[in-house]
Short mmCIF file of C-alpha atoms in Angstrom, two decimals:
data_model
loop_
_atom_site.label_atom_id
_atom_site.label_comp_id
_atom_site.label_asym_id
_atom_site.label_seq_id
_atom_site.Cartn_x
_atom_site.Cartn_y
_atom_site.Cartn_z
CA MET A 1 91.92 79.58 -7.12
CA ILE A 2 90.54 80.86 -4.02
CA ARG A 3 86.76 80.10 -5.03
CA THR A 4 88.11 76.35 -5.48
CA VAL A 5 89.37 76.24 -2.51
CA LEU A 6 86.33 77.67 -0.67
CA ALA A 7 83.87 75.26 -2.30
CA LEU A 8 86.41 72.98 -1.18
CA ILE A 9 85.74 73.93 1.78
CA ALA A 10 81.91 74.96 1.76
CA CYS A 11 81.98 70.66 0.61
CA LEU A 12 84.40 69.02 3.68
CA SER A 13 81.83 71.24 5.99
CA MET A 14 78.95 70.14 4.51
CA THR A 15 79.94 66.25 4.26
CA HIS A 16 81.15 66.47 8.50
CA VAL A 17 76.98 67.84 8.96
CA TYR A 18 75.78 64.90 7.37
CA ALA A 19 77.72 63.00 9.25
CA GLN A 20 76.93 64.27 12.45
CA ARG A 21 73.07 64.15 11.89
CA ASN A 22 70.75 62.17 14.04
CA MET A 23 68.17 59.63 13.09
CA ARG A 24 65.74 62.96 13.83
CA GLN A 25 66.93 65.36 11.19
CA ILE A 26 67.80 62.12 9.46
CA TRP A 27 63.84 61.31 9.04
CA ILE A 28 62.53 65.12 8.43
CA ASP A 29 64.97 65.79 5.77
CA MET A 30 63.73 62.25 3.71
CA PRO A 31 62.65 63.46 0.41
CA ASP A 32 59.29 62.98 0.43
CA SER A 33 59.32 60.73 -2.95
CA LEU A 34 60.40 57.91 -1.25
CA VAL A 35 57.10 58.54 1.12
CA GLU A 36 54.39 60.08 -0.55
CA TYR A 37 51.94 60.94 1.47
CA LEU A 38 54.52 61.80 4.20
CA ASN A 39 55.02 65.28 3.70
CA ALA A 40 58.43 66.39 5.81
CA ASN A 41 55.22 68.69 7.70
CA LYS A 42 53.31 65.27 8.37
CA ARG A 43 57.94 63.93 9.47
CA THR A 44 58.20 66.47 11.60
CA GLU A 45 54.97 66.81 13.70
CA MET A 46 55.30 63.00 14.97
CA VAL A 47 59.16 63.92 16.55
CA ASP A 48 57.32 66.65 17.92
CA PHE A 49 54.85 63.86 19.47
CA TYR A 50 56.89 61.27 20.49
CA ASP A 51 59.26 63.20 22.09
CA MET A 52 56.91 64.66 24.18
CA GLY A 53 56.04 61.14 25.10
CA VAL A 54 52.75 60.58 22.81
CA ARG A 55 51.62 57.87 20.06
CA ALA A 56 53.62 59.51 17.15
CA GLU A 57 50.72 59.24 15.16
CA THR A 58 49.06 61.24 11.69
CA THR A 59 47.01 61.33 8.85
CA ASN A 60 48.93 61.03 6.23
CA LEU A 61 48.15 62.31 2.45
CA LEU A 62 45.79 59.29 2.06
CA THR A 63 43.99 59.74 5.30
CA THR A 64 45.21 57.21 6.14
CA LYS A 65 47.77 56.20 10.20
CA THR A 66 51.03 56.23 9.95
CA VAL A 67 52.49 55.67 13.93
CA LEU A 68 56.74 56.60 14.20
CA ASP A 69 57.59 53.70 16.99
CA SER A 70 60.64 54.22 17.78
CA ILE A 71 63.25 56.11 17.06
CA ALA A 72 67.21 56.74 18.61
CA ASP A 73 70.30 58.38 17.71
CA ASP A 74 70.67 55.63 15.11
CA TYR A 75 67.38 53.93 14.39
CA ALA A 76 64.38 54.26 13.74
CA HIS A 77 60.86 52.17 13.01
CA VAL A 78 57.73 53.35 10.99
CA SER A 79 54.47 51.49 10.95
CA LEU A 80 53.54 53.32 7.43
CA ASN A 81 50.32 51.64 6.80
CA GLU A 82 48.01 48.33 7.80
CA CYS A 83 50.32 47.09 4.68
CA ALA A 84 53.76 48.42 5.21
CA LYS A 85 56.40 48.79 7.29
CA MET A 86 59.66 50.83 7.66
CA GLN A 87 62.45 50.76 9.25
CA LEU A 88 65.41 53.06 9.46
CA ALA A 89 69.28 52.34 10.29
CA LEU A 90 71.37 55.15 10.15
CA LEU A 91 75.64 52.78 10.06
CA LYS A 92 78.58 53.86 10.48
CA THR A 93 80.84 53.37 7.85
CA SER A 94 84.69 52.76 8.10
CA ALA A 95 85.99 56.01 5.68
CA GLY A 96 84.78 57.64 8.68
CA ASP A 97 81.37 58.92 7.42
CA SER A 98 77.41 57.41 8.41
CA LEU A 99 74.80 55.04 5.24
CA ILE A 100 71.25 55.54 5.75
CA CYS A 101 69.75 51.27 5.42
CA MET A 102 66.33 51.45 4.72
CA VAL A 103 64.23 48.69 5.01
CA ARG A 104 60.29 48.31 3.80
CA THR A 105 57.48 46.10 4.23
CA PHE A 106 54.83 45.23 2.48
CA MET A 107 52.57 43.27 3.96
CA GLY A 108 49.83 40.93 2.60
CA GLU A 109 49.66 37.71 2.38
CA ALA A 110 53.10 37.41 3.44
CA ALA A 111 55.98 39.90 3.39
CA GLU A 112 58.29 41.03 1.14
CA SER A 113 61.33 44.36 1.91
CA VAL A 114 63.08 45.78 -0.46
CA VAL A 115 66.19 47.61 0.94
CA SER A 116 67.73 50.26 -0.31
CA PHE A 117 71.24 52.85 0.74
CA TYR A 118 71.52 56.25 0.83
CA ASP A 119 74.20 58.51 2.05
CA ALA A 120 73.00 60.17 4.61
CA GLY A 121 72.30 63.44 2.75
CA TRP A 122 70.00 61.51 0.00
CA LYS A 123 72.12 59.81 -1.78
CA PRO A 124 71.10 56.93 -3.11
CA GLN A 125 73.58 53.90 -3.15
CA ASP A 126 74.54 50.82 -5.36
CA ALA A 127 72.93 47.86 -3.09
CA THR A 128 75.28 45.49 -4.57
CA LYS A 129 78.13 46.67 -3.10
CA LEU A 130 76.85 46.88 0.66
CA MET A 131 75.37 43.63 1.16
CA ALA A 132 76.55 40.02 0.52
CA SER A 133 74.42 38.64 -2.84
CA VAL A 134 71.64 36.02 -0.76
CA GLN A 135 69.06 33.59 -3.03
CA PRO A 136 66.39 32.21 -1.49
CA SER A 137 68.24 28.16 -1.88
CA GLN A 138 70.46 30.02 1.31
CA LEU A 139 67.58 30.03 3.09
CA MET A 140 66.59 26.74 3.08
CA ALA A 141 68.56 23.30 3.59
CA LYS A 142 66.69 19.53 3.67
CA PRO A 143 67.09 18.71 7.47
CA ASP A 144 69.30 14.85 7.97
CA THR A 145 66.40 13.39 8.92
CA MET A 146 64.30 14.29 5.35
CA ASP A 147 64.28 12.04 2.91
CA VAL A 148 65.49 13.31 -0.70
CA GLU A 149 61.90 13.79 -1.99
CA ARG A 150 60.30 15.58 0.66
CA TYR A 151 62.32 18.41 0.69
CA LYS A 152 61.71 18.14 -2.83
CA GLN A 153 57.83 18.97 -2.20
CA LEU A 154 58.45 21.42 0.60
CA VAL A 155 60.27 23.31 -1.38
CA ALA A 156 57.99 22.92 -4.31
CA PHE A 157 55.15 25.01 -2.30
CA ILE A 158 57.56 28.04 -2.22
CA ASP A 159 55.79 29.93 -4.77
CA PRO A 160 55.91 33.01 -5.73
CA VAL A 161 59.55 33.57 -3.47
CA MET A 162 59.63 36.29 -1.34
CA MET A 163 62.17 37.55 0.77
CA ALA A 164 61.34 39.66 4.08
CA ALA A 165 64.42 41.62 5.78
CA ASP A 166 64.59 42.52 8.87
CA TYR A 167 66.93 44.87 10.58
CA ASP A 168 68.40 44.80 14.01
CA PRO A 169 69.40 47.65 16.01
CA GLU A 170 70.83 45.65 18.54
CA ASN A 171 73.63 43.93 16.33
CA LYS A 172 73.66 45.99 13.47
CA GLU A 173 72.44 42.72 11.41
CA LEU A 174 69.71 41.96 8.18
CA VAL A 175 67.65 38.83 9.28
CA LEU A 176 66.94 37.65 5.57
CA SER A 177 64.12 35.32 5.48
CA LEU A 178 62.33 33.74 2.83
CA ALA A 179 58.06 34.04 2.93
CA THR A 180 55.67 31.61 2.76
CA PRO A 181 52.48 33.16 1.16
CA LEU A 182 49.45 31.73 -0.56
CA LEU A 183 50.09 28.43 2.16
CA THR A 184 47.15 26.61 4.61
CA ASN A 185 48.61 26.84 8.47
CA GLU A 186 49.65 23.63 8.33
CA GLU A 187 51.35 23.62 5.07
CA ILE A 188 53.07 26.74 6.96
CA CYS A 189 54.25 23.99 9.98
CA GLN A 190 56.28 21.24 7.41
CA VAL A 191 57.67 24.04 4.86
CA LYS A 192 59.45 25.72 8.54
CA ALA A 193 61.39 22.26 8.34
CA ILE A 194 63.26 23.43 5.97
CA LEU A 195 63.41 27.20 6.16
CA LEU A 196 66.37 28.42 7.36
CA GLN A 197 66.77 32.67 8.37
CA ARG A 198 70.57 34.79 7.72
CA LYS A 199 71.92 37.57 8.78
CA LEU A 200 74.33 39.55 7.43
CA LYS A 201 76.20 41.72 9.78
CA TRP A 202 77.59 45.30 9.19
CA ASN A 203 81.23 45.63 9.72
CA GLY A 204 80.98 49.02 8.46
CA LYS A 205 81.59 48.53 4.47
CA ILE A 206 78.95 45.30 3.63
CA PHE A 207 76.27 43.41 5.46
CA ASN A 208 77.95 39.68 5.67
#
């Protein structure tokens, strides 16, 4: 019985520790498997450089450059390499604990993002329960002055369909938009007439 009580106390204490951690500790403790070319020593080095007020850059294990662009108590922005960036947000929940939202964006012909969630101890969480589902059709709309056939033509330009996400730390919002790969500059200008952004705000339980 005593062992059970002690184990429960230890568990609750660890939960409290996780809830109180800031982004610096979250970043350092991130599992190496999430970015295999950036281990804990490299991540710690970057935080130390940032706190010293110098460029927080390191040569990662692929011998390319990774830069910690900014870090605060609840947010970090990292340029992983020339083709990828990462945003980390520490979100307070209505239950009194914290969640990590990770947005990884891969930038080739166009940006495409993956949004993942973890508890404060880096245990993966079900994203479908923490983020409203947004379909590509919700990121497009026909202007009143545009005829239906022209709208369908512009929609057909957006192929393949790629969705980008950007976290806004000031408003605690995920900003979703469609990318426009494989289009000429002229076609991109035309397609912009039908593109929308969708903003999902964190309400303590879900981005909605």
